[in-house]
mmCIF file of C-alpha atoms in Angstrom:
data_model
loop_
_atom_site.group_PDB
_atom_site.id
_atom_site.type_symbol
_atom_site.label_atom_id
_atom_site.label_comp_id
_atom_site.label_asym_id
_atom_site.label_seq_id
_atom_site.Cartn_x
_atom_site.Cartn_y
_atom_site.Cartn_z
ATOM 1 C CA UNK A 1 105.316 159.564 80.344
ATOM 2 C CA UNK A 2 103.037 162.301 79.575
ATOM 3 C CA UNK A 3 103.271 165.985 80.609
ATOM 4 C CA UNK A 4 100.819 168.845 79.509
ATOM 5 C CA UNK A 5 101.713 172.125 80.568
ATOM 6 C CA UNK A 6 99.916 175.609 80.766
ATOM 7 C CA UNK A 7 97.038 174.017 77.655
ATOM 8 C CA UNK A 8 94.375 175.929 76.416
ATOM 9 C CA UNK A 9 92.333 175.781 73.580
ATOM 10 C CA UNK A 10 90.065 178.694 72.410
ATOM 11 C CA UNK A 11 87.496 178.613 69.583
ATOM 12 C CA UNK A 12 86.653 182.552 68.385
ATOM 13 C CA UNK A 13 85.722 184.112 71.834
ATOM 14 C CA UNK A 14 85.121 180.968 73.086
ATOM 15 C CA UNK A 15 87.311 179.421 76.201
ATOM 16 C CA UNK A 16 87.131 175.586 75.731
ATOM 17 C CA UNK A 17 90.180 174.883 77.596
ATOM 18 C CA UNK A 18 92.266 176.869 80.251
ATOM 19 C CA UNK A 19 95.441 176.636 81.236
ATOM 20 C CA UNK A 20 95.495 172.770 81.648
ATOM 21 C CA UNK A 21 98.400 171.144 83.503
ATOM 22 C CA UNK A 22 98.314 167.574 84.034
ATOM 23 C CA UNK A 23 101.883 164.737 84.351
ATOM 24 C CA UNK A 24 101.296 161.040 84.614
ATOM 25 C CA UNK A 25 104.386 158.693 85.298
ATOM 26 C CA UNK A 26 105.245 155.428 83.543
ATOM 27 C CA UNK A 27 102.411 153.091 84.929
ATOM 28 C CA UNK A 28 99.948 154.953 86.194
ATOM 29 C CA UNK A 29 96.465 154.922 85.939
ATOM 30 C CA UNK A 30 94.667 158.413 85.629
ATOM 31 C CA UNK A 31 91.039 159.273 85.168
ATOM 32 C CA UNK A 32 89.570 162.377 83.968
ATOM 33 C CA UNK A 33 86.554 162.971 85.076
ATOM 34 C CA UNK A 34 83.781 165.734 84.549
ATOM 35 C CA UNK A 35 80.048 166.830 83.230
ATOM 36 C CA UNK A 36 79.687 166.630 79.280
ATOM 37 C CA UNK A 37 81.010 169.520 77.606
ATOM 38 C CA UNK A 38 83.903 169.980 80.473
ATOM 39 C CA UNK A 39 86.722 169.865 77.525
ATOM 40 C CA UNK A 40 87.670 165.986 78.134
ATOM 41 C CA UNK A 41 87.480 164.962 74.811
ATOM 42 C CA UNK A 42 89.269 167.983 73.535
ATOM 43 C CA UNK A 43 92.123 167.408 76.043
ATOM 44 C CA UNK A 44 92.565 163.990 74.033
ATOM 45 C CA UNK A 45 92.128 165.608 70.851
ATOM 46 C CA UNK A 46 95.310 167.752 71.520
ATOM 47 C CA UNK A 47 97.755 165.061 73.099
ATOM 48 C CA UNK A 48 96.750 163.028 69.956
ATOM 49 C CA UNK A 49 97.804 166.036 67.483
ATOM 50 C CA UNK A 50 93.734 166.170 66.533
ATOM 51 C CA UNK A 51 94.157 169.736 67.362
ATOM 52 C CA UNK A 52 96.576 171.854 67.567
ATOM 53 C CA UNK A 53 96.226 173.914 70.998
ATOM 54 C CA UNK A 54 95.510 177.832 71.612
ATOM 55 C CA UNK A 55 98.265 177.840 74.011
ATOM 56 C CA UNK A 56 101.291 175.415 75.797
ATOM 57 C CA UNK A 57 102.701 172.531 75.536
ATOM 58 C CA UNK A 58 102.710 168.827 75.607
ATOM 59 C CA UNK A 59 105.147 166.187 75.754
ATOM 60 C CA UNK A 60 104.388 162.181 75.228
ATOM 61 C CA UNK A 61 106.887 159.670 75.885
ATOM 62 C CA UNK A 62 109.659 162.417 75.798
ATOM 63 C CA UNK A 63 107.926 163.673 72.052
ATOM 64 C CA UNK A 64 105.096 164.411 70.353
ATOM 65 C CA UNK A 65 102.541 162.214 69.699
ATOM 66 C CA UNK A 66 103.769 162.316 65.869
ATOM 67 C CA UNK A 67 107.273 160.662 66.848
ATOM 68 C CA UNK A 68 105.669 157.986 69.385
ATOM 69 C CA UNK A 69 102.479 156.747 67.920
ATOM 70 C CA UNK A 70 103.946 153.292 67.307
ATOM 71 C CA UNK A 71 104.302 152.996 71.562
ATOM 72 C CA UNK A 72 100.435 154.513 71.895
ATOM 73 C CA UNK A 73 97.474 153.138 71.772
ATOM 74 C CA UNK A 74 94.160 155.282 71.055
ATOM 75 C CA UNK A 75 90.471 154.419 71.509
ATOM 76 C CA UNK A 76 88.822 157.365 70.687
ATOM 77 C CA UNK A 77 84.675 157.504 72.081
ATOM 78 C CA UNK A 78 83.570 156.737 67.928
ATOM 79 C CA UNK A 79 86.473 154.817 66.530
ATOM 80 C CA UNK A 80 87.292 156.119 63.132
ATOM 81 C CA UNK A 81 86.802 152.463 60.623
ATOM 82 C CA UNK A 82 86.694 151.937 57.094
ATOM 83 C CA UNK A 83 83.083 151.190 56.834
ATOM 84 C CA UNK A 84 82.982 149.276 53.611
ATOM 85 C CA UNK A 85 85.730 146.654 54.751
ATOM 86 C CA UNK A 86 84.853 143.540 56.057
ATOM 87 C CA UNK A 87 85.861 143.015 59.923
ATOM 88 C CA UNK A 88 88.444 141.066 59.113
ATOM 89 C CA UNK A 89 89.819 142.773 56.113
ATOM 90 C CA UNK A 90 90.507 145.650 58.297
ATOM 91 C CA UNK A 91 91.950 143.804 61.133
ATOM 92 C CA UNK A 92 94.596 142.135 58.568
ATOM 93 C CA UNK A 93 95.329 146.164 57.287
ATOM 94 C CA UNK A 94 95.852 147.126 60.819
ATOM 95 C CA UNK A 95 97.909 144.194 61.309
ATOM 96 C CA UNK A 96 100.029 144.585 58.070
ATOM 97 C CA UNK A 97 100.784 148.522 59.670
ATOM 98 C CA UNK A 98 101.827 147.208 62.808
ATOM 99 C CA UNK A 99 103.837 144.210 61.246
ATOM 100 C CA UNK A 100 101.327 141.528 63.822
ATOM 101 C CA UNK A 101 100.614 138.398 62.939
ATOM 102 C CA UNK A 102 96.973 137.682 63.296
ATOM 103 C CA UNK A 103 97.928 134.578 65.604
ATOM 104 C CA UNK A 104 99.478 136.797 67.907
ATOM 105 C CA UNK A 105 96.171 139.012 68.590
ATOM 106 C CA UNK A 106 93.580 135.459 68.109
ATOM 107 C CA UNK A 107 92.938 135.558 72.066
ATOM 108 C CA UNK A 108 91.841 138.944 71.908
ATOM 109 C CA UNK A 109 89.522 138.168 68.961
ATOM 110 C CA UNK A 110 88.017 135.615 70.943
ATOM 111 C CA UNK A 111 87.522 137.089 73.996
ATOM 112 C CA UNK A 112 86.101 139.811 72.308
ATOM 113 C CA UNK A 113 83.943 138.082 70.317
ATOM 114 C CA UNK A 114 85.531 139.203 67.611
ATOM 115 C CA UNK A 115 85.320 135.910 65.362
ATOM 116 C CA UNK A 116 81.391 135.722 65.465
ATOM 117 C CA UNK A 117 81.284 139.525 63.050
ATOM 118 C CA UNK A 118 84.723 138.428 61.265
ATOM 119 C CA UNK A 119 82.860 138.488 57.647
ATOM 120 C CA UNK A 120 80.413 141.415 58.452
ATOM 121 C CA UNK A 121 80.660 144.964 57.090
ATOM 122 C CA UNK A 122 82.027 147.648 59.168
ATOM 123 C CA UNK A 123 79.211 149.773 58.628
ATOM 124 C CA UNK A 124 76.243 147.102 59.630
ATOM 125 C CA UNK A 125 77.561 146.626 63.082
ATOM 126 C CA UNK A 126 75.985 147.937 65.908
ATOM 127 C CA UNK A 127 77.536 150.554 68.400
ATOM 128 C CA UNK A 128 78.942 148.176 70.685
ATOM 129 C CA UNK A 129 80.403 145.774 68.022
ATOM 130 C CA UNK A 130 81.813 148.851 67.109
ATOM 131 C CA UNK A 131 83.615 149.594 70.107
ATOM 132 C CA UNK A 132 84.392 146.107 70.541
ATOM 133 C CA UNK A 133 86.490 146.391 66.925
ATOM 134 C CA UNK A 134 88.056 149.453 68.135
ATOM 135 C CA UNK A 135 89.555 147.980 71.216
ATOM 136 C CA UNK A 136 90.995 145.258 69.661
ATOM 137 C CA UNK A 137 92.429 147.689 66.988
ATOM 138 C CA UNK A 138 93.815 149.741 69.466
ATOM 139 C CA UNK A 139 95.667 146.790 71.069
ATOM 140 C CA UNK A 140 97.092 145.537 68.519
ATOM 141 C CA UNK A 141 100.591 146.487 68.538
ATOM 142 C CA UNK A 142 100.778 145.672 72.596
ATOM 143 C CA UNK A 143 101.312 149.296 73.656
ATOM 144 C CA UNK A 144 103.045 150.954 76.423
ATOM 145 C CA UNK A 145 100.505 154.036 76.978
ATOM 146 C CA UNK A 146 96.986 153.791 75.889
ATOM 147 C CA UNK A 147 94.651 156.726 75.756
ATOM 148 C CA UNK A 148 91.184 155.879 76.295
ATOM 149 C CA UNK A 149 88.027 158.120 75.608
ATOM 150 C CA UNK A 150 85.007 156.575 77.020
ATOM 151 C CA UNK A 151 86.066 152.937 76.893
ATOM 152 C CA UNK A 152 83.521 151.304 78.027
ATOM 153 C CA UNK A 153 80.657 153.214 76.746
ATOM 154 C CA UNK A 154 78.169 151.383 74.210
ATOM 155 C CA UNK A 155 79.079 147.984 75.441
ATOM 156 C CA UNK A 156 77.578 145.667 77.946
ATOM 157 C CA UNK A 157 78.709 145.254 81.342
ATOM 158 C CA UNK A 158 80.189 141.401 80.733
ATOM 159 C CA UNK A 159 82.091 143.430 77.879
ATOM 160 C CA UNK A 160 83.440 145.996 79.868
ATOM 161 C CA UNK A 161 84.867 143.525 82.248
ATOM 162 C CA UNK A 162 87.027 141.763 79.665
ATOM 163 C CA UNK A 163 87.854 145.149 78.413
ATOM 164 C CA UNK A 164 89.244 146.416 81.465
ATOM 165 C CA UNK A 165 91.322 143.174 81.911
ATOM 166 C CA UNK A 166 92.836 143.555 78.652
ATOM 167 C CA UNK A 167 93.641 147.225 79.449
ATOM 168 C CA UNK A 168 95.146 146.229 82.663
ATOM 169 C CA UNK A 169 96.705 142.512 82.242
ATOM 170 C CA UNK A 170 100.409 144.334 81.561
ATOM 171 C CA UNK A 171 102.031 147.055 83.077
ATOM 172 C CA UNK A 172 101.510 150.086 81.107
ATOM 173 C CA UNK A 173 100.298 153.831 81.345
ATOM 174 C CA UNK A 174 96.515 154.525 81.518
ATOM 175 C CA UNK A 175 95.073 157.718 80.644
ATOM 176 C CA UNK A 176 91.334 157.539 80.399
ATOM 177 C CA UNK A 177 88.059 159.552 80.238
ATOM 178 C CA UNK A 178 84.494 157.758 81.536
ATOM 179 C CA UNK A 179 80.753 158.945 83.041
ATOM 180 C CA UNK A 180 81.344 155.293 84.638
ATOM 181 C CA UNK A 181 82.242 156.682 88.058
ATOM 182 C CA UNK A 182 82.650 153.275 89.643
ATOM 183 C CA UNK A 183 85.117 152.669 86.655
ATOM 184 C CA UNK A 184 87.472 155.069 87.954
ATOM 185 C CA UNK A 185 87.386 154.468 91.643
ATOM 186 C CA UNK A 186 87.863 151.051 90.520
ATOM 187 C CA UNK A 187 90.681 151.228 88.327
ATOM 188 C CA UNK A 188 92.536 154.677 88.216
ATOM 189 C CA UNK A 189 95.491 155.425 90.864
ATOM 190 C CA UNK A 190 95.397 159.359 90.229
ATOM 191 C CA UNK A 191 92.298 160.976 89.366
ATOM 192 C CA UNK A 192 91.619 164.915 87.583
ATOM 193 C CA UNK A 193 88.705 166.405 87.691
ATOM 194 C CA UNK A 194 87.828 169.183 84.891
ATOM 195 C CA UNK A 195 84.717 171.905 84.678
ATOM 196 C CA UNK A 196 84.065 174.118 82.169
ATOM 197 C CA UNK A 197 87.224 173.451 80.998
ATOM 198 C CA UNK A 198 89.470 174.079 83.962
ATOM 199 C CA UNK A 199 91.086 171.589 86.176
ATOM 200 C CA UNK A 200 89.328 171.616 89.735
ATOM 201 C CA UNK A 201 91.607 169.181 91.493
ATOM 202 C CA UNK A 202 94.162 166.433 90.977
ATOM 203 C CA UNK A 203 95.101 163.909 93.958
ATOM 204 C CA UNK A 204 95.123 160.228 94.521
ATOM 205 C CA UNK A 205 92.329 158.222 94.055
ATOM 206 C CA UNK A 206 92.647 157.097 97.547
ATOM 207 C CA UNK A 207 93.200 160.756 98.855
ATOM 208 C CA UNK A 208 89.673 161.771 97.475
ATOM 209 C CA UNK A 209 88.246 159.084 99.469
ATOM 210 C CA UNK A 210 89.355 160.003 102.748
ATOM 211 C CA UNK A 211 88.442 162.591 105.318
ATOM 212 C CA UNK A 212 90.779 165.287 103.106
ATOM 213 C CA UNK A 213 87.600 166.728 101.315
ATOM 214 C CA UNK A 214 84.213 165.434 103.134
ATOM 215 C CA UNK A 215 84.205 164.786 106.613
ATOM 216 C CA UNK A 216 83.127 161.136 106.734
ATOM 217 C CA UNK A 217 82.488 158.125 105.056
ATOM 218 C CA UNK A 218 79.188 157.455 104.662
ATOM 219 C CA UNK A 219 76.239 159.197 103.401
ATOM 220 C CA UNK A 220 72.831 158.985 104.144
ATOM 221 C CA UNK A 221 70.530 159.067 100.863
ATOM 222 C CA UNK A 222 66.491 160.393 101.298
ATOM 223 C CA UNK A 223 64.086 159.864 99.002
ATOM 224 C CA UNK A 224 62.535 163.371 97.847
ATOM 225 C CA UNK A 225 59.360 161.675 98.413
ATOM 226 C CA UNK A 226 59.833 162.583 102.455
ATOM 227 C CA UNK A 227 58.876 166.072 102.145
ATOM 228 C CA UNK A 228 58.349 166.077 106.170
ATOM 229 C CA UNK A 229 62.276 166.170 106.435
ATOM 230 C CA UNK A 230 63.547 169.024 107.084
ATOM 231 C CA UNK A 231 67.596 170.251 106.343
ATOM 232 C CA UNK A 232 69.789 172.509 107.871
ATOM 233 C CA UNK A 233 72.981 173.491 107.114
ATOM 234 C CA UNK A 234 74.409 173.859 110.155
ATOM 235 C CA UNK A 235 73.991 170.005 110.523
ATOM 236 C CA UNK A 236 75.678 168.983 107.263
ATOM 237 C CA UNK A 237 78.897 169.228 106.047
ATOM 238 C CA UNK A 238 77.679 168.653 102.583
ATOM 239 C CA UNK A 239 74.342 168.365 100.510
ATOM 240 C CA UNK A 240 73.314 167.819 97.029
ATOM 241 C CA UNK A 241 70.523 166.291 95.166
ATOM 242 C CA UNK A 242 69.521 164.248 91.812
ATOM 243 C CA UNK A 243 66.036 163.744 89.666
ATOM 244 C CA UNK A 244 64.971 161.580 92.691
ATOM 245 C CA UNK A 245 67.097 161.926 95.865
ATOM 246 C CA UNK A 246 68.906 163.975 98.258
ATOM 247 C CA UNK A 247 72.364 162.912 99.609
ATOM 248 C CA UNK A 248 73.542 164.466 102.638
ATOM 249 C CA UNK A 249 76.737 163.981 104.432
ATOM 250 C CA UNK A 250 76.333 164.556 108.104
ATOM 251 C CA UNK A 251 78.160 166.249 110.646
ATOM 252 C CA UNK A 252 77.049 163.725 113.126
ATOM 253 C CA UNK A 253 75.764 160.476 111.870
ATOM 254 C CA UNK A 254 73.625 159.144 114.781
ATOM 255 C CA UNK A 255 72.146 162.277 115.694
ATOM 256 C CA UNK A 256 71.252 162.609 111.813
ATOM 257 C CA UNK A 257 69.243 159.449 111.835
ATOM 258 C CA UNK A 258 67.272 159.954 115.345
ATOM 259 C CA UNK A 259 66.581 163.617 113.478
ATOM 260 C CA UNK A 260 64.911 162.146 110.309
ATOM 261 C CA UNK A 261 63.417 159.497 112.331
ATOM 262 C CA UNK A 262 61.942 155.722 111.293
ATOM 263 C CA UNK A 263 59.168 156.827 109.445
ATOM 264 C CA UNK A 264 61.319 158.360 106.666
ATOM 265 C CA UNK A 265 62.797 156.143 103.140
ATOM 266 C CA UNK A 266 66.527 156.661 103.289
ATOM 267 C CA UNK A 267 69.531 154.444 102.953
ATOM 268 C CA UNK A 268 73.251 154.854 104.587
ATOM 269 C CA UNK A 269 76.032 154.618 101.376
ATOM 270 C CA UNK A 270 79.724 154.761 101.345
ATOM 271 C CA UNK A 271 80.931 157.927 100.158
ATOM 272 C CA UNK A 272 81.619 157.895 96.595
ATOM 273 C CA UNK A 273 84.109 159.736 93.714
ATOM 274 C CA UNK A 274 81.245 161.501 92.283
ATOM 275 C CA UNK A 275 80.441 162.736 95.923
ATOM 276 C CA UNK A 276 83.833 164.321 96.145
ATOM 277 C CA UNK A 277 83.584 165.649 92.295
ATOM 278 C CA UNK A 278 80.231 167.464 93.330
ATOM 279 C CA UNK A 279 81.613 168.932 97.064
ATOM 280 C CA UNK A 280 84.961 170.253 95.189
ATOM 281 C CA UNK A 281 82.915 171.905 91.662
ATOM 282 C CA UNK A 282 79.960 173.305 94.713
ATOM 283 C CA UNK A 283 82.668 174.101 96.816
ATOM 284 C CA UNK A 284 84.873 176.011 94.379
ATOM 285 C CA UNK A 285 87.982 174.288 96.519
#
């Protein structure tokens, strides 16, 4: 379906990608996921013929994204809209490219709330209306492979439900950047992970979440309010902290929780994807 091979993209002296090489099959879901500034966007850029890349090669559907764009679907983090057409004068021009009906796309409108900014100006709507507009634009033409660059950002969470059904009510190829990391463990199959423009790992979604990379789990999570607790390494297979708290992944659970003791705020938390991201980029794995 899509198959990028030995990528990079340089700007000047600069290194913004290196030597990217990523394949996802007919139907599958696949998240990349990293810190701002880790070249996701660019990636995108490049498969959609944005940019042209330093070095290598990628294939879409069998092509380039110039001979398939009619099968793709794009939702790029700030759609690009007219922003002096009404809502619905651009949704009849996207239409009339696409050769849809407007009938044929009036569930989406509505489930979108679409209808209720039909006779507003593109450029009075607010970010999320926005966003809104470009999902609906990008689904259009019912593709088989749709691209997605921050989805969900800008838009509220009963939003970003109905988005995600409409992404994933068909069978078709997913390929989608977020900083939602529940998104991804909820909804990708395969998931990359990129830093500072490299690719640190790629595995199943499931494969991240088992005993493959951290030893257990669960977590425990301690407020850095309990300065009385004290860490060693020798006890944990893996540490790292936030603004507020310090997660620590055990060696031995029980013995972990007599050791900080009752008097101490924690909680116990499954192990999540961004725990894995954070052990492999630490690591260097």
């Amino acid at each position: 379906m899509i198959k990028i091979q030995n990528v990079s993209y340089r700007v000047k002296d600069k290194d913004i990608l290196k030597n990217i090489n990523l394949e996802i099959l007919p139907n599958e879901r696949l998240a990349l996921l990293g810190h701002n500034g880790s070249g996701k966007s660019t990636l995108i850029d490049i498969i959609t013929n944005a940019i042209k890349q330093t070095e290598g090669k990628v294939e879409i559907l069998n092509s380039s994204f110039r001979n398939v764009k009619g099968r793709v679907g794009v939702l790029y983090e700030y759609p690009p809209l007219f922003p002096y057409f009404k809502v619905k004068e651009f949704i009849a021009y996207i239409c009339l490219i696409h050769g849809v009906k407007l009938q044929e796309i009036s569930l989406i409108i509505q489930n979108l709330s679409i209808d209720k900014i039909n006779n507003s100006l593109i450029n009075v709507l607010s970010k999320g209306e926005r966003k809104k507009l470009g999902i609906l634009l990008m689904m259009i033409h019912n593709p088989e492979f749709i691209i997605l660059d921050e989805p969900t950002a800008e838009i509220d969470p009963f939003t970003r439900d109905i988005a995600w059904n409409l992404f994933t009510n068909e069978k078709r190829t997913i390929f989608f950047t977020t900083h939602q990391w529940e998104e991804a463990q909820v909804y990708a199959d395969k998931i990359a992970f990129i830093s500072e423009g490299k690719i640190l790992a790629i595995d199943l979604k499931d494969a991240f979440l088992s005993n493959k990379y951290i030893n257990g789990d669960k977590k425990i999570i301690i407020s850095k309010k309990n300065q009385h607790v004290k860490f060693d390494e020798g006890e944990e297979y893996f540490r790292y902290e936030d603004d507020e708290q310090i997660h620590v992944f055990p060696k031995d659970m029980n013995a972990y929780l007599q050791k900080i003791g009752s008097n101490t705020n924690f909680s116990v938390m499954d192990k999540s994807i961004k725990d894995v991201f954070l052990f492999i980029e630490n690591k260097k794995i």
